[in-house]
Short mmCIF file of C-alpha atoms in Angstrom, two decimals:
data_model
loop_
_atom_site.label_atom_id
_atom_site.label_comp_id
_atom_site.label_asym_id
_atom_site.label_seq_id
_atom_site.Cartn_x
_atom_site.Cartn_y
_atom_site.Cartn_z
CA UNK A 842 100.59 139.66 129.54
CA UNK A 843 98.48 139.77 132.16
CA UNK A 844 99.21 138.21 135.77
CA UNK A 845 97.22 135.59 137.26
CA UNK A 846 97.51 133.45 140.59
CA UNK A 847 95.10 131.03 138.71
CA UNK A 848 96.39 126.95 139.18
CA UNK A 849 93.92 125.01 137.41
CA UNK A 850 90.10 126.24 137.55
CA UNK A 851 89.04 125.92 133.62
CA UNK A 852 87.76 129.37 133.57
CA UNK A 853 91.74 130.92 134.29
CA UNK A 854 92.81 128.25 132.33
CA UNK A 855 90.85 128.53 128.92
CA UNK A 856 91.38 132.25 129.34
CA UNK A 857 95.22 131.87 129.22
CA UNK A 858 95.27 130.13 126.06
CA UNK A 859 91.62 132.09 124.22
CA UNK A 860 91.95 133.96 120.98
CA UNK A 861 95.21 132.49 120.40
CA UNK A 862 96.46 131.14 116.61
CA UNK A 863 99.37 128.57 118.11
CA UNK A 864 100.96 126.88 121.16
CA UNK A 865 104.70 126.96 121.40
CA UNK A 866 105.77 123.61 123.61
CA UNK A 867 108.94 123.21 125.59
CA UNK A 868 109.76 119.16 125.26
CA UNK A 869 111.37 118.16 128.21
CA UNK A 870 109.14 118.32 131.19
CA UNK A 871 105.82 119.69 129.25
CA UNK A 872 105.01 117.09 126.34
CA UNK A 873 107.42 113.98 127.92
CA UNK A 874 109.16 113.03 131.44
CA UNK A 875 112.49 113.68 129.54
CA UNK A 876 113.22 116.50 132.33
CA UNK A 877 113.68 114.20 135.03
CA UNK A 878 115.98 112.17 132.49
CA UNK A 879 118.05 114.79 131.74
CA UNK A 880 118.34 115.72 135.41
CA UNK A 881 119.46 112.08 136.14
CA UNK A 882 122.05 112.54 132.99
CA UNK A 883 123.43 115.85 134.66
CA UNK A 884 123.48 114.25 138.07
CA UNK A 885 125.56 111.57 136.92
CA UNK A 886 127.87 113.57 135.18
CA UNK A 887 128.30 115.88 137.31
CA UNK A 888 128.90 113.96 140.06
CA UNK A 889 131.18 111.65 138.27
CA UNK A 890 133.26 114.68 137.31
CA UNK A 891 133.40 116.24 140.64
CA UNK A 892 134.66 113.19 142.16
CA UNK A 893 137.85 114.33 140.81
CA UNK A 894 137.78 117.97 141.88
CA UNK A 895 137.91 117.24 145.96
CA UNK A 896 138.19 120.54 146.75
CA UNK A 897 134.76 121.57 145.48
CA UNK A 898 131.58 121.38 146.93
CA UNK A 899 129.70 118.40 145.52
CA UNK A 900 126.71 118.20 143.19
CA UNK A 901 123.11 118.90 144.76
CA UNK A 902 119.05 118.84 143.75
CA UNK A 903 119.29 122.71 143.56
CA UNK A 904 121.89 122.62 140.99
CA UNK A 905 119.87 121.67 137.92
CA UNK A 906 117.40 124.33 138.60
CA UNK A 907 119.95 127.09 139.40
CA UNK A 908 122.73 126.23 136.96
CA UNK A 909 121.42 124.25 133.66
CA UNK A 910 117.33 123.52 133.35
CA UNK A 911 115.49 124.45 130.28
CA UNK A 912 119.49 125.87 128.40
CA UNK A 913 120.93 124.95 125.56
CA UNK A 914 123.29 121.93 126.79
CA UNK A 915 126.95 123.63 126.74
CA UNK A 916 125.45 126.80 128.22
CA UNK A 917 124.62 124.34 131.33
CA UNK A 918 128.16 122.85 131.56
CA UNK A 919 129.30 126.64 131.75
CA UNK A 920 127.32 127.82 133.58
CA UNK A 921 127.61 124.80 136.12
CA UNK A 922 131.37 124.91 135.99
CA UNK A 923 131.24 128.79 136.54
CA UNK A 924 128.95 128.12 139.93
CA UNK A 925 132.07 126.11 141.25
CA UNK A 926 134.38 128.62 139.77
CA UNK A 927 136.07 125.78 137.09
CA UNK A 928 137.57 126.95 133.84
CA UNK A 929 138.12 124.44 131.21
CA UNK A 930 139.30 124.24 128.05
CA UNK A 931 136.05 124.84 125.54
CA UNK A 932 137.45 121.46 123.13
CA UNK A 933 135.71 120.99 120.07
CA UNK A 934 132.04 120.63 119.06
CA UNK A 935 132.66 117.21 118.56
CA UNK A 936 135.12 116.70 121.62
CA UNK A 937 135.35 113.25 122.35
CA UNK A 938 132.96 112.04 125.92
CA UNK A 939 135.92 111.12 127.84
CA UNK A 940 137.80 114.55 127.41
CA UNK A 941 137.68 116.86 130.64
CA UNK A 942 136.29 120.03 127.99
CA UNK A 943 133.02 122.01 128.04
CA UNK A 944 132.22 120.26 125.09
CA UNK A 945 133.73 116.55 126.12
CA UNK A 946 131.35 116.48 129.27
CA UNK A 947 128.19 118.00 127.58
CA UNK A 948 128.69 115.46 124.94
CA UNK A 949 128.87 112.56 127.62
CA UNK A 950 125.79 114.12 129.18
CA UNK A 951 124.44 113.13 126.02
CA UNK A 952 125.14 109.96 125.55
CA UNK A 953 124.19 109.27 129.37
CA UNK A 954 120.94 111.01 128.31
CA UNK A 955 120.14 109.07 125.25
CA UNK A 956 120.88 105.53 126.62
CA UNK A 957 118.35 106.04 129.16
CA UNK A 958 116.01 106.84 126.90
CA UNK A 959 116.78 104.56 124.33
CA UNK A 960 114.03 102.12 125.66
CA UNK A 961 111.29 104.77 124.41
CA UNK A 962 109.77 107.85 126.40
CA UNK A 963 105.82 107.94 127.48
CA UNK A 964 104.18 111.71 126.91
CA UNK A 965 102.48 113.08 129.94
CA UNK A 966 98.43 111.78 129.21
CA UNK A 967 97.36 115.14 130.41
CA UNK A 968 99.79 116.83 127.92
CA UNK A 969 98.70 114.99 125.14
CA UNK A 970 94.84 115.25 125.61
CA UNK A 971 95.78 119.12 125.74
CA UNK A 972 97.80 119.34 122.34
CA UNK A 973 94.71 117.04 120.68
CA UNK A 974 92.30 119.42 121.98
CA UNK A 975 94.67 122.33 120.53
CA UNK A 976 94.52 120.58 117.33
CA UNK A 977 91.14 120.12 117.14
CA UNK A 978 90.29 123.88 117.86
CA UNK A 979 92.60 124.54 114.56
CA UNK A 980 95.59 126.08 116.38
CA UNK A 981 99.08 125.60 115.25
CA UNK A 982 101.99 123.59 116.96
CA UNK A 983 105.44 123.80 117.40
CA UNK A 984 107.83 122.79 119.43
CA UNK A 985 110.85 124.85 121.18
CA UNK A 986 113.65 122.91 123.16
CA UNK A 987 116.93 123.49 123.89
CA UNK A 988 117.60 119.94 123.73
CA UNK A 989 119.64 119.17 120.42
CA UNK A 990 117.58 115.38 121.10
CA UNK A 991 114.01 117.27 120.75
CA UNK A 992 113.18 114.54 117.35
CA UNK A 993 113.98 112.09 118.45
CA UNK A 994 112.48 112.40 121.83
CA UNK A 995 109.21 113.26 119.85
CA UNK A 996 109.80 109.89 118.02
CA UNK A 997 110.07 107.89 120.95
CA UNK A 998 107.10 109.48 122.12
CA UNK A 999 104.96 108.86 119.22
CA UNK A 1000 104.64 112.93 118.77
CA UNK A 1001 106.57 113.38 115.79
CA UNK A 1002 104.01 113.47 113.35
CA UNK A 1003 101.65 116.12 115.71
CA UNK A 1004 104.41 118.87 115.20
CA UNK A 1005 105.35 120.11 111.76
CA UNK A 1006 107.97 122.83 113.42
CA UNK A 1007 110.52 121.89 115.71
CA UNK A 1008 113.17 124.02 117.15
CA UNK A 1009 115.75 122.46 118.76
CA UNK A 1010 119.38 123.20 120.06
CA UNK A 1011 120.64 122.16 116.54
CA UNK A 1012 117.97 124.63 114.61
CA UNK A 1013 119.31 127.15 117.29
CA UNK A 1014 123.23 126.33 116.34
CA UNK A 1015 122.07 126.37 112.71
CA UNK A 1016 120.54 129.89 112.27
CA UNK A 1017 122.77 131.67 115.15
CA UNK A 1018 119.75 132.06 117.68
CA UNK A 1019 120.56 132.69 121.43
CA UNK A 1020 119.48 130.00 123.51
CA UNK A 1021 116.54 130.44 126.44
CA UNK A 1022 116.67 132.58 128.89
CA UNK A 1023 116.06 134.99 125.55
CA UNK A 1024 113.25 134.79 123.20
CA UNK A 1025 114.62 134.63 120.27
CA UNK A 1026 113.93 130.44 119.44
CA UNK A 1027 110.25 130.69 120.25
CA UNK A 1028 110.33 134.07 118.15
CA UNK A 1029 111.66 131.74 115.18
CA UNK A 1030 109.34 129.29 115.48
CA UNK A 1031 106.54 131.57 115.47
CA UNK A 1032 107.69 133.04 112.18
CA UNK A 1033 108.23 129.59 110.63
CA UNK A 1034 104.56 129.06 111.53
CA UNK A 1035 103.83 132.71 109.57
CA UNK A 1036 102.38 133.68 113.06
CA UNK A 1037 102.74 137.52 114.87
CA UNK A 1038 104.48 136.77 118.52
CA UNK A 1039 101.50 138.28 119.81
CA UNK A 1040 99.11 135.33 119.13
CA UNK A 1041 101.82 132.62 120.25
CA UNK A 1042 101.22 130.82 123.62
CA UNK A 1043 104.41 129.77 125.26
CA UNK A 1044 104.14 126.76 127.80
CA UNK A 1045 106.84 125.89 129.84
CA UNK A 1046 108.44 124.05 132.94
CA UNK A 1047 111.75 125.59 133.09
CA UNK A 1048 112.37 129.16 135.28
CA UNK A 1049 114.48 129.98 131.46
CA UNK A 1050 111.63 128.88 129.05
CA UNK A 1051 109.47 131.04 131.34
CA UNK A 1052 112.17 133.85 131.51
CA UNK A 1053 112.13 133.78 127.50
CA UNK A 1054 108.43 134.01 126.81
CA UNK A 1055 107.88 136.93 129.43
CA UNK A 1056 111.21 138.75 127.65
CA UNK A 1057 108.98 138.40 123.85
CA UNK A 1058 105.56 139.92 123.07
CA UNK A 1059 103.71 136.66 123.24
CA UNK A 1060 100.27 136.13 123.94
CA UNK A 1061 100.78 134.31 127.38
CA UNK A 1062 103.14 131.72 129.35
CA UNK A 1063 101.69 129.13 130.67
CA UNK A 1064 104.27 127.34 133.20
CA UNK A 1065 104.07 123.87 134.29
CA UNK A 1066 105.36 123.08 137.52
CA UNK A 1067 107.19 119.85 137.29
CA UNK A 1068 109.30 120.97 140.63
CA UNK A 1069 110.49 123.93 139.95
CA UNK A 1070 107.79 125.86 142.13
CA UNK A 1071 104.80 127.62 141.51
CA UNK A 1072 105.55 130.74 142.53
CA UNK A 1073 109.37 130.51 141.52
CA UNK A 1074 107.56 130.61 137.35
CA UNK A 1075 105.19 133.23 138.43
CA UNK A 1076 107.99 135.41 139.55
CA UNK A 1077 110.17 134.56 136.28
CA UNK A 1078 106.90 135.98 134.29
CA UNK A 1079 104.52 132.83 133.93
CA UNK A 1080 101.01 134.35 133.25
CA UNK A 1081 99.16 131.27 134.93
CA UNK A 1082 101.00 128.25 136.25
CA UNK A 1083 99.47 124.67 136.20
CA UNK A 1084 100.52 121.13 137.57
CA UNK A 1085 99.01 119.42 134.44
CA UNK A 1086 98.36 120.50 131.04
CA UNK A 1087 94.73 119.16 131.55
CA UNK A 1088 93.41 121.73 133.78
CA UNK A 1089 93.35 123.83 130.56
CA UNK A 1090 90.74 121.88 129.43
CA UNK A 1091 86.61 122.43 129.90
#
């Protein structure tokens, strides 16, 4: 891939994205708001949870982007957890909310997470004028989230029917595939869409989405900064970083 300190003239942008066959999304932050629901979720669990841990220091901004953005959700508990130096018990997949487990809190971060969005998400304009241009050029779609949520996000959004691959933190579970920071969920999704690696686009918001397209042999990453810093997703491998999916546009 090539490096770029482009942020939005068309000519940088077009050139990120030229002579490519497909466009792998990230969900949560690229195609809808979701990322700043999820980062409310995490706050709230996390800060409910620490309540009862007095000795450790308390839950912060910084800690989403350090700790859990853009992983698969029980790699964020652990990896939160590990930050504070907390060991619990890993409980089953289907550990009840209440239980103090890895799994028990993930799975009340997602029911926080899914009654706030239960009242429907709204897809970034800018990201959906992008993917219809995409489509209308004849490139193919998919999307690639950690989020075991990803359809039904897409639903909400009205999205569902743009993206005939999805691969989610369930697909992941399914067929054994590490979660992002490494490539190997965008890799699957461009072999479900019978595509070489090499003429995938990955576009992401998260410093582990970017991470993962810079470890594969895709075409480019395109990062989106949605607050996790420009330079922060050049640094982590982002070919050209944008504030809005638009600016790839004429």
């Amino acid at each position: 891939m090539s490096d770029t300190s482009a942020t939005g003239h068309a000519a940088g942008g077009l050139s990120a994205w030229a002579g490519a066959s497909a466009i792998l999304f990230d969900l949560d932050g690229v195609l809808t708001p979701t990322a700043t629901v999820h980062e409310r979720a995490w706050q709230e669990l996390f800060e409910g949870f620490l309540a009862s841990q007095p000795q450790v220091a308390g839950y912060s901004e910084s800690d989403y982007f350090d700790h859990i953005d853009g992983k698969p959700r029980f790699d964020g508990v652990r990896d939160f957890l590990a930050s504070r130096g907390i060991v619990l018990p890993e409980g089953p997949t289907d550990d009840d909310p209440a239980n103090t487990t890895v799994q028990g809190l993930g799975n009340r971060k997602n029911r926080i997470f899914n009654d706030i969005v239960s009242t429907g998400v709204e897809p970034f304009e800018g990201s959906v004028r992008f993917l219809d241009a995409v489509l209308q050029r004849g490139l193919k779609v998919a999307v690639v989230s950690s989020s075991r949520n990803a359809p039904a996000v897409l639903a909400a959004a009205g999205l569902a029917d743009r993206f005939p691959v999805v691969v989610d933190g369930v697909v992941a579970a399914s067929e054994g595939l590490p979660g992002k920071p490494n490539p190997a969920t965008y890799e699957y999704a461009a072999r479900l869409l019978d595509l070489p690696s090499e003429e995938c686009v990955v576009v992401e918001d998260a410093v582990s989405g970017v991470q993962a397209g810079e470890a594969g042999s895709f075409h480019s990453v395109i990062g989106v900064d949605r607050g996790a810093g420009r330079q922060t997703l050049l640094d982590a491998g982002a070919t050209l970083v944008v504030n809005d999916l638009k600016e790839l546009l004429p």
